[in-house]
PDB file of C-alpha atoms and ligand atoms in Angstrom:
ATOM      1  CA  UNK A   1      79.757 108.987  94.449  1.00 90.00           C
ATOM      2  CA  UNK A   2      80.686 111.914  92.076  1.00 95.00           C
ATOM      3  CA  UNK A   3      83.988 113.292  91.866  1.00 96.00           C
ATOM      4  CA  UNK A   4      84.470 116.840  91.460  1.00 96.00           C
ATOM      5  CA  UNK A   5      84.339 116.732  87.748  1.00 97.00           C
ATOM      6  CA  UNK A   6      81.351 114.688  87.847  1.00 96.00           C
ATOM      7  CA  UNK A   7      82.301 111.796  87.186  1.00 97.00           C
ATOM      8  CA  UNK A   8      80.615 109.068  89.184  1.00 97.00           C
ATOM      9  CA  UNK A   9      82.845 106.547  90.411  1.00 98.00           C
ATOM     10  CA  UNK A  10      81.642 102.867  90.417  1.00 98.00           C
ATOM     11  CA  UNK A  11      84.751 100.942  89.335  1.00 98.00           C
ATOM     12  CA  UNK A  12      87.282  99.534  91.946  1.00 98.00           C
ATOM     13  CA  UNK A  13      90.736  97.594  91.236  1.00 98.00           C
ATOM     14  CA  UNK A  14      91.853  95.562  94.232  1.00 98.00           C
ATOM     15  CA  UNK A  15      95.664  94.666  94.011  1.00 97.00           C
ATOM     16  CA  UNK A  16      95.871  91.653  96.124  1.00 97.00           C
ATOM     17  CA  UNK A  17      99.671  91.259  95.666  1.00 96.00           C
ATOM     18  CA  UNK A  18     102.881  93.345  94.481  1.00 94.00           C
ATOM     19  CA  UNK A  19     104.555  89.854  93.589  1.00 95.00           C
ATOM     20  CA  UNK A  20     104.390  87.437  89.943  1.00 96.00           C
ATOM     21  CA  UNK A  21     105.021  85.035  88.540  1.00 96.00           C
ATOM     22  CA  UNK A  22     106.613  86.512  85.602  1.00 97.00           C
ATOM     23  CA  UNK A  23     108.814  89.553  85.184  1.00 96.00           C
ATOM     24  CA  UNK A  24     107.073  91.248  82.159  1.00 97.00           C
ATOM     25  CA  UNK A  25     110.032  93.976  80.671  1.00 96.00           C
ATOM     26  CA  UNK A  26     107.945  96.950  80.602  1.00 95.00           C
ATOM     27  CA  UNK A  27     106.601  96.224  84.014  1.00 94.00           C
ATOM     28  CA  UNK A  28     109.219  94.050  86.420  1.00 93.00           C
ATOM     29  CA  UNK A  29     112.990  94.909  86.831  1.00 91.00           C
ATOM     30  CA  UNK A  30     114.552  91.410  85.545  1.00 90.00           C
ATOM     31  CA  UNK A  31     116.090  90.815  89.111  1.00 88.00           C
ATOM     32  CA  UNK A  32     112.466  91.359  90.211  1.00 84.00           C
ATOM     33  CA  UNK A  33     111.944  93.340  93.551  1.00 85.00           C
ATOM     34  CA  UNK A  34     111.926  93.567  96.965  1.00 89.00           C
ATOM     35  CA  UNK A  35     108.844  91.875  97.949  1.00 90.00           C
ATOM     36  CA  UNK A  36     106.778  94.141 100.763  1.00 93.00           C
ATOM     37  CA  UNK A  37     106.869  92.656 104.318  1.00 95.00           C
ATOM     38  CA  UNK A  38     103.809  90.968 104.370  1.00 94.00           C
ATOM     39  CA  UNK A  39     102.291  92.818 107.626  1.00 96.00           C
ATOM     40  CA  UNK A  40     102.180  95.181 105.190  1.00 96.00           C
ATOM     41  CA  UNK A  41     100.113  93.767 102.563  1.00 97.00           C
ATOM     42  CA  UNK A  42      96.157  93.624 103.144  1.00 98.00           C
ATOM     43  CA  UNK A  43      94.434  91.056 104.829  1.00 98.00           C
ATOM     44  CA  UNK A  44      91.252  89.609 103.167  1.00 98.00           C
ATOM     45  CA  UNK A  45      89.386  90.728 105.653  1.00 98.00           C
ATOM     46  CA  UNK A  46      90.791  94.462 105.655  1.00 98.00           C
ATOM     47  CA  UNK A  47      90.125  94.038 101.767  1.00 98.00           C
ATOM     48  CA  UNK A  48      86.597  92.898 102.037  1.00 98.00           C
ATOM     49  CA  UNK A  49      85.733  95.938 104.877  1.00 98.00           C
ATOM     50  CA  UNK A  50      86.582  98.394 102.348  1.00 98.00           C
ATOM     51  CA  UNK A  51      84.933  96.501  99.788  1.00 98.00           C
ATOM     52  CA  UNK A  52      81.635  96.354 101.538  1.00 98.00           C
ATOM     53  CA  UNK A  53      81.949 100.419 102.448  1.00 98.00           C
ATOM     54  CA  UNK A  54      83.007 101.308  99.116  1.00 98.00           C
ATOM     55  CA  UNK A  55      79.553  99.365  97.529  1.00 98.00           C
ATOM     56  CA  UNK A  56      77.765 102.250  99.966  1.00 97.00           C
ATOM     57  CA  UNK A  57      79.662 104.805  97.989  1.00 96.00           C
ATOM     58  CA  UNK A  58      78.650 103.557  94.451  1.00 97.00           C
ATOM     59  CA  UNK A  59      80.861 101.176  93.685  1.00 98.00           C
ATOM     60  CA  UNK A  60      79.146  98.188  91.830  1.00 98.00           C
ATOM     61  CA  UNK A  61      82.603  96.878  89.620  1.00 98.00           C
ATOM     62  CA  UNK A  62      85.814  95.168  91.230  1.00 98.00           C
ATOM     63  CA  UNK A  63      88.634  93.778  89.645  1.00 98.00           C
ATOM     64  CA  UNK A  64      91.094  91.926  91.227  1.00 98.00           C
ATOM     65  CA  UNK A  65      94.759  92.275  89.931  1.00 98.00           C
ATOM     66  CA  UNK A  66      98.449  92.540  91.223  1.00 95.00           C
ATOM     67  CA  UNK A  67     101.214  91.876  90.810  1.00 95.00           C
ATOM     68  CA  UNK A  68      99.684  88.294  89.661  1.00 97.00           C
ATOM     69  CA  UNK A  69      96.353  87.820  91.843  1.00 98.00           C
ATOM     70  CA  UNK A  70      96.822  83.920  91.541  1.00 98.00           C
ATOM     71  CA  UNK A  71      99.844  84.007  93.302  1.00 98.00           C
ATOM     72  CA  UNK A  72      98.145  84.783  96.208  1.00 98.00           C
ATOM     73  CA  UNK A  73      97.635  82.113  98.510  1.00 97.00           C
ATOM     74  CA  UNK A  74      93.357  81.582  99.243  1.00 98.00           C
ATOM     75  CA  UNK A  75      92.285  83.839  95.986  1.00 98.00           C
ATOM     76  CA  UNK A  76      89.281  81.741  95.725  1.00 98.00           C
ATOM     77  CA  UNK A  77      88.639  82.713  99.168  1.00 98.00           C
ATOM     78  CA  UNK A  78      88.985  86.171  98.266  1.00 98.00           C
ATOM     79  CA  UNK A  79      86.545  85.890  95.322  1.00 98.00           C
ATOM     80  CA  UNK A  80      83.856  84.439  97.385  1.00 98.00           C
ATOM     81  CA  UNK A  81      83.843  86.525 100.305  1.00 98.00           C
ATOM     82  CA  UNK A  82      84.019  89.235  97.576  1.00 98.00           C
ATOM     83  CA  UNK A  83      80.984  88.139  95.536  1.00 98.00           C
ATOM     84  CA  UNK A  84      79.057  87.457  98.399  1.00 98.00           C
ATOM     85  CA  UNK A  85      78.615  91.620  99.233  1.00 98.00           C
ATOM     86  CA  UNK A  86      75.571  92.664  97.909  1.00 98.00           C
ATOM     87  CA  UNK A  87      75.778  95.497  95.258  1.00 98.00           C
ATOM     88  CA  UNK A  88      79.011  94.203  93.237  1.00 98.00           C
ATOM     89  CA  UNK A  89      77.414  93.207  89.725  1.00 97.00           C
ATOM     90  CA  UNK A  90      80.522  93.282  88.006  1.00 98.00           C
ATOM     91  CA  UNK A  91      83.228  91.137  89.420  1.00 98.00           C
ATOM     92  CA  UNK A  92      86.712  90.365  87.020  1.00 98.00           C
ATOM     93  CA  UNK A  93      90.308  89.524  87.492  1.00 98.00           C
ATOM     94  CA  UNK A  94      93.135  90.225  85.479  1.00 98.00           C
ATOM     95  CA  UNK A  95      95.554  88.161  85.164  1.00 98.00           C
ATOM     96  CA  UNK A  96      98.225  86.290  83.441  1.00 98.00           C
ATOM     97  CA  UNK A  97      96.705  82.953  83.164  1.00 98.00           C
ATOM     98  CA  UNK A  98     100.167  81.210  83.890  1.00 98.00           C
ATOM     99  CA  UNK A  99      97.687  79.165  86.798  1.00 98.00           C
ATOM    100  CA  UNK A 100      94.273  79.579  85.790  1.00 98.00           C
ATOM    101  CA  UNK A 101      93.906  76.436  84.521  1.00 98.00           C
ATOM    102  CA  UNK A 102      94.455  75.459  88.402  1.00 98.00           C
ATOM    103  CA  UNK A 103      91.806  78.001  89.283  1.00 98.00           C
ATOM    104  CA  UNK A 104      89.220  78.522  86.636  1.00 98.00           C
ATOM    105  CA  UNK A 105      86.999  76.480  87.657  1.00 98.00           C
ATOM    106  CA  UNK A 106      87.067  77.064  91.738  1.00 98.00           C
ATOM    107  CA  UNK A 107      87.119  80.892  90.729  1.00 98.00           C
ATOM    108  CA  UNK A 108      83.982  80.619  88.628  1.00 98.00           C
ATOM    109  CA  UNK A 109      81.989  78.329  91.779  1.00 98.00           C
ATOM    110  CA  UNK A 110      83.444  81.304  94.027  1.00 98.00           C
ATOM    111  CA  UNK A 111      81.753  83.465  92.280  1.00 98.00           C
ATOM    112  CA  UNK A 112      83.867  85.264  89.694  1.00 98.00           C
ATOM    113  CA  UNK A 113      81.994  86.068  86.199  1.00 98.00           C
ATOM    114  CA  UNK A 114      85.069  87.005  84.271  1.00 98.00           C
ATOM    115  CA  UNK A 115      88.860  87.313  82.693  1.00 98.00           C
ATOM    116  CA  UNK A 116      90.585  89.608  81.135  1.00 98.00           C
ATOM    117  CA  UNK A 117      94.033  88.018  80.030  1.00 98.00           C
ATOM    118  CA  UNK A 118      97.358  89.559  79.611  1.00 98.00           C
ATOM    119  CA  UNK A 119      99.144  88.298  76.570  1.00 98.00           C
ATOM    120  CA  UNK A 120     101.291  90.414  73.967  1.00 98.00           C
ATOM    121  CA  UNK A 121     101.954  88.144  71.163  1.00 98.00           C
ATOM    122  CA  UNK A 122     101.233  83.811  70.023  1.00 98.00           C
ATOM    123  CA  UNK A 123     104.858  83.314  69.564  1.00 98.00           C
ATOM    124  CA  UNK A 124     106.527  81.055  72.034  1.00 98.00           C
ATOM    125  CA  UNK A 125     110.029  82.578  71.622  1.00 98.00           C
ATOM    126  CA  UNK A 126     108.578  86.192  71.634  1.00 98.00           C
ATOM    127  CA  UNK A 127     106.378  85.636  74.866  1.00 98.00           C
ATOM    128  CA  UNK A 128     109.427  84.519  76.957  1.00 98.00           C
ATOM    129  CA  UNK A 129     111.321  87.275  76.127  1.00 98.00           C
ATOM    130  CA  UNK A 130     108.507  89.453  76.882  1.00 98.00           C
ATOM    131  CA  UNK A 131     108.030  87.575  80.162  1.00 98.00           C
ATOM    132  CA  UNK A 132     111.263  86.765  80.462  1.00 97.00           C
ATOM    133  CA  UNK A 133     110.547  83.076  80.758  1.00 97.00           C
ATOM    134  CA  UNK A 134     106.807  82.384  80.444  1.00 98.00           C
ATOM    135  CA  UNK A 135     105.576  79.434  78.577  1.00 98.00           C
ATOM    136  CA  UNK A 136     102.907  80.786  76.192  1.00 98.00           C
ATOM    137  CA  UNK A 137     101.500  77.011  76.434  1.00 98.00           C
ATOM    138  CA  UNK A 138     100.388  77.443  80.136  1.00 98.00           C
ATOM    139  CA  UNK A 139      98.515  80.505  79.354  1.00 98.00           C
ATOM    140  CA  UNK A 140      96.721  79.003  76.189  1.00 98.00           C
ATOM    141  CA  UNK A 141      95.923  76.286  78.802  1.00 98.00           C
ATOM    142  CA  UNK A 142      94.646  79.088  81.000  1.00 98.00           C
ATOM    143  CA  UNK A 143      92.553  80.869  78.895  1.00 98.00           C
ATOM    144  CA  UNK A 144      90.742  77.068  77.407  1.00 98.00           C
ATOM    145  CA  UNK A 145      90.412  76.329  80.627  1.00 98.00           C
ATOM    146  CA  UNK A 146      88.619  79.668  81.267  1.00 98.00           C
ATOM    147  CA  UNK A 147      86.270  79.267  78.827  1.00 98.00           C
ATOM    148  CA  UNK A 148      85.374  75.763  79.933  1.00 98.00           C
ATOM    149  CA  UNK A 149      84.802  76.862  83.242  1.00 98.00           C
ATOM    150  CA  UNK A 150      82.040  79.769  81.878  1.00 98.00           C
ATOM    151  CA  UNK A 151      84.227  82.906  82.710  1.00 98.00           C
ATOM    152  CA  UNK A 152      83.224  84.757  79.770  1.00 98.00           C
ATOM    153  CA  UNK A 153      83.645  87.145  78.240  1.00 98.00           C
ATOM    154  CA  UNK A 154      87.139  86.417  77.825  1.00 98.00           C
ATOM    155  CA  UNK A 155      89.160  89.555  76.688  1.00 98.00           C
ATOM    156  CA  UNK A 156      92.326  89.762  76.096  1.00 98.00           C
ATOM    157  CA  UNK A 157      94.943  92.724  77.034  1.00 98.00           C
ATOM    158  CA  UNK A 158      97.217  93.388  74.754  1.00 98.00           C
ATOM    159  CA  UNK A 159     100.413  95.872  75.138  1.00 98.00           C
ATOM    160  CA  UNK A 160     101.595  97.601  71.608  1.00 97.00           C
ATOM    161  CA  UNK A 161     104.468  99.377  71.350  1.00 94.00           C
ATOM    162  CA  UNK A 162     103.935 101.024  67.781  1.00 93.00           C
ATOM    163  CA  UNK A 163     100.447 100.455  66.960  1.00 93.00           C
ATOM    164  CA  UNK A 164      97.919  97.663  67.127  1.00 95.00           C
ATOM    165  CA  UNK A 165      98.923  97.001  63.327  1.00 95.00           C
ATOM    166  CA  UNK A 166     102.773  95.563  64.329  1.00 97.00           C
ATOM    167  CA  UNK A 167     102.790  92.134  63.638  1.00 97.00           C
ATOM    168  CA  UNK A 168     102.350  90.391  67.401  1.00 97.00           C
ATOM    169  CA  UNK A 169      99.193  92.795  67.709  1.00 98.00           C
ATOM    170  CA  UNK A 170      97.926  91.459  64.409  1.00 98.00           C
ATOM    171  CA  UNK A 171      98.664  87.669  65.292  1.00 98.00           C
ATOM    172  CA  UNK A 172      96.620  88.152  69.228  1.00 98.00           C
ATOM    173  CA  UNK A 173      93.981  90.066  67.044  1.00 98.00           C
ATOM    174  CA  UNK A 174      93.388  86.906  64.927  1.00 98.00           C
ATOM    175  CA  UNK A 175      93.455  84.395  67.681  1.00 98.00           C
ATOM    176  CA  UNK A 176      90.926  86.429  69.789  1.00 98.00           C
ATOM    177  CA  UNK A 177      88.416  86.952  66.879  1.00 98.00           C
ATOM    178  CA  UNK A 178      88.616  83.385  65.898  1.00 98.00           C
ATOM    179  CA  UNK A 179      87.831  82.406  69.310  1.00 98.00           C
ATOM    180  CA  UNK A 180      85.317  84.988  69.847  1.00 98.00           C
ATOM    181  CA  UNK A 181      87.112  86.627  72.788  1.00 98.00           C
ATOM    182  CA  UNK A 182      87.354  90.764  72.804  1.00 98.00           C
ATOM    183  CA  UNK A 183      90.447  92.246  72.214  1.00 98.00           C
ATOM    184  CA  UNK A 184      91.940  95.577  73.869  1.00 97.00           C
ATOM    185  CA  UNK A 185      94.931  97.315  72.664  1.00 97.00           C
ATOM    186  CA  UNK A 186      97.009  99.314  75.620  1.00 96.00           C
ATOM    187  CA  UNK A 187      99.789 101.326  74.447  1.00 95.00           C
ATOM    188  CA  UNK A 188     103.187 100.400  76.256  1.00 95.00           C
ATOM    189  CA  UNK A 189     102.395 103.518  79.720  1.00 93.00           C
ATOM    190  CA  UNK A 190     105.134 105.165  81.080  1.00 92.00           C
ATOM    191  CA  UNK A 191     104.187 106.540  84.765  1.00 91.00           C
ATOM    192  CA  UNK A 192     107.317 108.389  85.194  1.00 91.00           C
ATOM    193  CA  UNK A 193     106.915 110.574  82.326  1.00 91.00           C
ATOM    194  CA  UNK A 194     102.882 110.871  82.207  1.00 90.00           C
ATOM    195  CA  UNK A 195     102.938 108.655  78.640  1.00 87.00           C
ATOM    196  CA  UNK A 196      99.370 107.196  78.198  1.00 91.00           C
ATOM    197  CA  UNK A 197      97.167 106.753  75.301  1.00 90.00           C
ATOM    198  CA  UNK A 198      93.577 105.534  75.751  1.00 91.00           C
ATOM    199  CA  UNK A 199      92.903 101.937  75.310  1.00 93.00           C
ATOM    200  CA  UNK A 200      92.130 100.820  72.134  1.00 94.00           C
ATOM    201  CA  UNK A 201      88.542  98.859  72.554  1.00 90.00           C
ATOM    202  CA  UNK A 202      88.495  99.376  76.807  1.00 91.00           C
ATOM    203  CA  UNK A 203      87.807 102.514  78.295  1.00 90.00           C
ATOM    204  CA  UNK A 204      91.029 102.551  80.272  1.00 91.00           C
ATOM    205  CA  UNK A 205      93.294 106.042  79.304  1.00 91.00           C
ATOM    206  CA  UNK A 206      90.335 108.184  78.627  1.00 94.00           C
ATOM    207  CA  UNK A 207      90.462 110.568  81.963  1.00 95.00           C
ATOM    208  CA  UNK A 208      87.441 112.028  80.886  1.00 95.00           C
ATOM    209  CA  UNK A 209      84.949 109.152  81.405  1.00 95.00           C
ATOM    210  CA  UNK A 210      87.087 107.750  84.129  1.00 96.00           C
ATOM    211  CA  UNK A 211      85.850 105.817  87.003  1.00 97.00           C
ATOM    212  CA  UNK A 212      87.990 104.423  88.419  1.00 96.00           C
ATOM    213  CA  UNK A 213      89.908 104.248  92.064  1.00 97.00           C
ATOM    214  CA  UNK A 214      92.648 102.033  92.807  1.00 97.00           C
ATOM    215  CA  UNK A 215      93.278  99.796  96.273  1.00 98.00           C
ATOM    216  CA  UNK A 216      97.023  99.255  96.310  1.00 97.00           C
ATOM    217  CA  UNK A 217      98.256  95.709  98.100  1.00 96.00           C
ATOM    218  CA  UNK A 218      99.482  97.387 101.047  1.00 96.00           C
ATOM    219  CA  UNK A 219      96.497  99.621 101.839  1.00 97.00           C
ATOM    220  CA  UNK A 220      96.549 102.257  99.796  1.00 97.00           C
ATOM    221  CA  UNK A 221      93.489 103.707  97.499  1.00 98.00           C
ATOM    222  CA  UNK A 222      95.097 105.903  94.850  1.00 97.00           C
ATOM    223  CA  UNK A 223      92.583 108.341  92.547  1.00 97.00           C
ATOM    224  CA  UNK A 224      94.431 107.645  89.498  1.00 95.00           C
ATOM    225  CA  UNK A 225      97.188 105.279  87.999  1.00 93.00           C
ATOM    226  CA  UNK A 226      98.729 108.750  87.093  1.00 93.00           C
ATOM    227  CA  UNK A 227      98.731 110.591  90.357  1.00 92.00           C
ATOM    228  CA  UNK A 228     101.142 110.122  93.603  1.00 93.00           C
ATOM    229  CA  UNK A 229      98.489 110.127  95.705  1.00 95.00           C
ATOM    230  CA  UNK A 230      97.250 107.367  97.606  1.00 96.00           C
ATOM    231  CA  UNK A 231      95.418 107.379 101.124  1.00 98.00           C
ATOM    232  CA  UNK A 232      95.785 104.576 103.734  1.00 98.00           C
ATOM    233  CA  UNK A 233      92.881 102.743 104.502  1.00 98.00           C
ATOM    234  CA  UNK A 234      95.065 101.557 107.422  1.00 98.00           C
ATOM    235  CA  UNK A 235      96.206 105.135 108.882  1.00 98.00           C
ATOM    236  CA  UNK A 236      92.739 107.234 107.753  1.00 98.00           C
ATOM    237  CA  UNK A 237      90.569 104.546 107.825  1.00 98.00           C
ATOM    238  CA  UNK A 238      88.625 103.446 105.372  1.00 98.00           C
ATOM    239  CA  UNK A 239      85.615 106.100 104.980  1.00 98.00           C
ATOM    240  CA  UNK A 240      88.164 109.168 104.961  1.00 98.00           C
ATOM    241  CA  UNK A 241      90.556 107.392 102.860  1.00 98.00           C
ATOM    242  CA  UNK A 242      87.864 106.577 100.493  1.00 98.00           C
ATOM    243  CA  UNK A 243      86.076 109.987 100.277  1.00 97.00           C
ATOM    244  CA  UNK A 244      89.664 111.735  99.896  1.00 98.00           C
ATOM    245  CA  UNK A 245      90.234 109.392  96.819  1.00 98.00           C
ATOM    246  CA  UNK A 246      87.531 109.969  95.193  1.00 97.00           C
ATOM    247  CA  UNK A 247      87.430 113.969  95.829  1.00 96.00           C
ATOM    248  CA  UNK A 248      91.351 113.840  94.807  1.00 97.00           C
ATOM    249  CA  UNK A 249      91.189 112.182  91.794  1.00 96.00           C
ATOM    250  CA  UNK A 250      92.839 115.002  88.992  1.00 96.00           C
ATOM    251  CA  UNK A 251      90.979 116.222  85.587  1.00 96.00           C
ATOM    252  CA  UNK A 252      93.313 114.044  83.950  1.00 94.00           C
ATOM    253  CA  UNK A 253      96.346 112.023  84.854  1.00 93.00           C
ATOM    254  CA  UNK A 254      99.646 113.785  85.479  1.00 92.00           C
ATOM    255  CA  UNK A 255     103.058 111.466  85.897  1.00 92.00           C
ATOM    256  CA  UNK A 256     103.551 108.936  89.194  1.00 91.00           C
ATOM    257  CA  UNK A 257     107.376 108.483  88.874  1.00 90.00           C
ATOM    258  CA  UNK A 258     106.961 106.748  92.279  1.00 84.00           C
ATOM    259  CA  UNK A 259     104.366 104.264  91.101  1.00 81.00           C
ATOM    260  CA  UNK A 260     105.028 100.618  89.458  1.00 83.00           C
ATOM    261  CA  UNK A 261     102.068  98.627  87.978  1.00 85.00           C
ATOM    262  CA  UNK A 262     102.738  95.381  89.787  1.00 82.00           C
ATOM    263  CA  UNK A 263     101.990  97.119  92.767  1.00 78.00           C
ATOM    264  CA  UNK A 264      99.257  99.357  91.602  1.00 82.00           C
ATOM    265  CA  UNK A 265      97.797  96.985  89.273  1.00 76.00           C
ATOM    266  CA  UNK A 266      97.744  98.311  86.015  1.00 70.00           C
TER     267      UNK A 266
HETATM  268  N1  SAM B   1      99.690  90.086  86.364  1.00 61.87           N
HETATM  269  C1  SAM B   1      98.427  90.350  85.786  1.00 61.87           C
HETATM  270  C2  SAM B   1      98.515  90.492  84.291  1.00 61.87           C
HETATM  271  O1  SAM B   1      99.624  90.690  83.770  1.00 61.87           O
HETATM  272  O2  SAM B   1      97.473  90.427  83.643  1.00 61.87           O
HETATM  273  C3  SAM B   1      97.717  91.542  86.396  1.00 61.87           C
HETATM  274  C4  SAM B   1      98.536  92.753  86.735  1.00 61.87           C
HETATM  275  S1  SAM B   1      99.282  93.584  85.348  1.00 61.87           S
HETATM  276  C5  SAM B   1     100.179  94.877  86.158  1.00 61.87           C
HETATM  277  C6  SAM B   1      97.859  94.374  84.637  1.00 61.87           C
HETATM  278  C7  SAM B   1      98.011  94.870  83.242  1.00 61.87           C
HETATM  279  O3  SAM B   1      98.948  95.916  83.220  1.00 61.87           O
HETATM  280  C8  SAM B   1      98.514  93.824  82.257  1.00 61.87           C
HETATM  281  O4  SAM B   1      97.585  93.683  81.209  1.00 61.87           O
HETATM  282  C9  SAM B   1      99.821  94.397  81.761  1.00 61.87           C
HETATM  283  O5  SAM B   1     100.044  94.076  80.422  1.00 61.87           O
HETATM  284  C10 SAM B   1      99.614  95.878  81.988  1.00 61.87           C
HETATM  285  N2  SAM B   1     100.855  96.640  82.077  1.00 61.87           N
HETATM  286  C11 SAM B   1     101.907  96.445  82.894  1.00 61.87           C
HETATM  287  N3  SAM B   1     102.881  97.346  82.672  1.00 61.87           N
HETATM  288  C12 SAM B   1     102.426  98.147  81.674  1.00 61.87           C
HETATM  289  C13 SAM B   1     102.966  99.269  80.977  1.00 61.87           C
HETATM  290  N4  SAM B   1     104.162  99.781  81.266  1.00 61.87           N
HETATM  291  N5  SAM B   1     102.203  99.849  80.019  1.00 61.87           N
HETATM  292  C14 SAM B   1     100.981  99.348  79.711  1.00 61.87           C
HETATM  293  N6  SAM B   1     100.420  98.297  80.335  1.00 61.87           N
HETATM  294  C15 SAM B   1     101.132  97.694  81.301  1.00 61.87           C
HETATM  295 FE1  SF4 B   2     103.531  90.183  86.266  1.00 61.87          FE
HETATM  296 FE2  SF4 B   2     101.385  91.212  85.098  1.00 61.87          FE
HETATM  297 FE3  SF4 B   2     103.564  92.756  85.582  1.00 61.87          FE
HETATM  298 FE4  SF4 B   2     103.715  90.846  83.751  1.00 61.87          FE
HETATM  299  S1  SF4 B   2     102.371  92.656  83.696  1.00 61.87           S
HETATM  300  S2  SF4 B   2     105.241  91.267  85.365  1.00 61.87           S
HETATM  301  S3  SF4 B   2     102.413  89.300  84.567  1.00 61.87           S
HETATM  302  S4  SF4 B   2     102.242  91.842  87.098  1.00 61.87           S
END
């Protein structure tokens, strides 16, 4: 479906859970936060009705994401029933590959063709206090066993605060190309004062070619990462509250002080 600027909208992120694993600086409090009740949160079966109307509307891309996706109990489950809709050609998760060497290979029978992989920097010391507490090891273990399993491509997110040049940046750079996975840059966002930069080698940030609409874990589809808006699938149901997110989503992204990207799913 075209928005109002034209922009035809065929790219869906599904956060299946506000909680992690980890408690990334720039995203997580370090006390963490109050989990949501979880009546609130999305069944798969609420997920996978909206997934099946939103195909009839043009949607043809899905992304799972959170909070951390493989937190949540029966994700393969999720991934199947997900795959299985006729229409979805492009099916991804993000995630922080803390567990996917658990999962990579049940995700890829379930019917998941790729990864993109969150990780900031190849120093141990530096990752935990970017994580506050992650062990880089189980994510290196994550992304081999990825590859093993045939998710690919394999790209890797990367949050700069400077510029992709500072030295972390330079170090995930190397150990992508030498691997032969992509590499995206994302400048550090802030949503409460409408900072965002476009992503350096995605197409994320770049409002003009954006199309995108978000499914938050409790229910709510949200036109853009920069918008207070959202529309309950629950309350409106899900044709109205998919139409009005689409028709609502803004030129370009404004400020969300009421937003957090665990729950959205950056
Ligand atoms: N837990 C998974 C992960 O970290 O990959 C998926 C959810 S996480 C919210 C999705 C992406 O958002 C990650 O790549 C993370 O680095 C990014 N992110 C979180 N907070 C951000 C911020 N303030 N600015 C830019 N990117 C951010
Ligand atoms: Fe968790 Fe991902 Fe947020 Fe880090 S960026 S705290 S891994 S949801």
């Amino acid at each position: 479906m075209l928005d109002r600027y034209k922009r035809q909208i065929s790219y869906l992120r599904i956060s299946v859970t506000d909680r992690c694993n980890l408690r990334c600086t720039y995203c997580m409090p370090a006390e963490g936060v109050v989990p949501m009740s979880h009546n609130d949160i999305l069944s798969y079966d609420e997920i996978l009705d909206l997934v099946k109307v939103a195909v009839e509307s043009g949607i043809n891309k899905v992304r799972i994401t959170g909070g951390e996706p493989l937190v949540r109990k029966g994700i393969v489950s999720l991934v199947e029933m997900i795959a299985g809709v006729k229409g979805i050609t492009d099916l991804a998760m993000t995630t922080n590959a803390i567990l996917l060497d658990e999962f990579a290979k049940d995700l890829k029978t379930a019917g998941l063709q790729r990864v993109n992989i969150s990780l900031d920097t190849l120093d141990p010391d530096n990752y935990a206090k970017i994580t506050r507490g992650g062990n880089i090891q189980q994510v290196f273990n994550g992304i081999k066993a990825a590859e093993d399993a045939g998710l690919w491509p394999i790209k890797i997110n990367c949050v700069i605060t400077q510029s992709s040049d500072e030295p972390d940046a330079l170090m995930v750079r190397d150990f992508a190309e030498r691997n032969g996975y992509e590499i995206r840059f994302i400048h550090l966002m802030d949503l409460e004062n409408g900072f965002f930069e476009p992503v350096e080698g995605g197409d994320g940030g770049n409002c003009a070619i954006c199309n995108r609409i978000r499914l938050t874990s409790n229910g709510f589809l949200m036109p853009c990462l920069f918008s207070t808006k959202g529309f309950s699938i629950r309350e409106m149901g899900i044709n109205e509250a998919l139409d009005e997110a689409i028709q609502n989503k803004p030129e370009s992204g404004g400020k969300n002080p009421e937003g957090n990207f665990y729950n959205i799913g950056g």
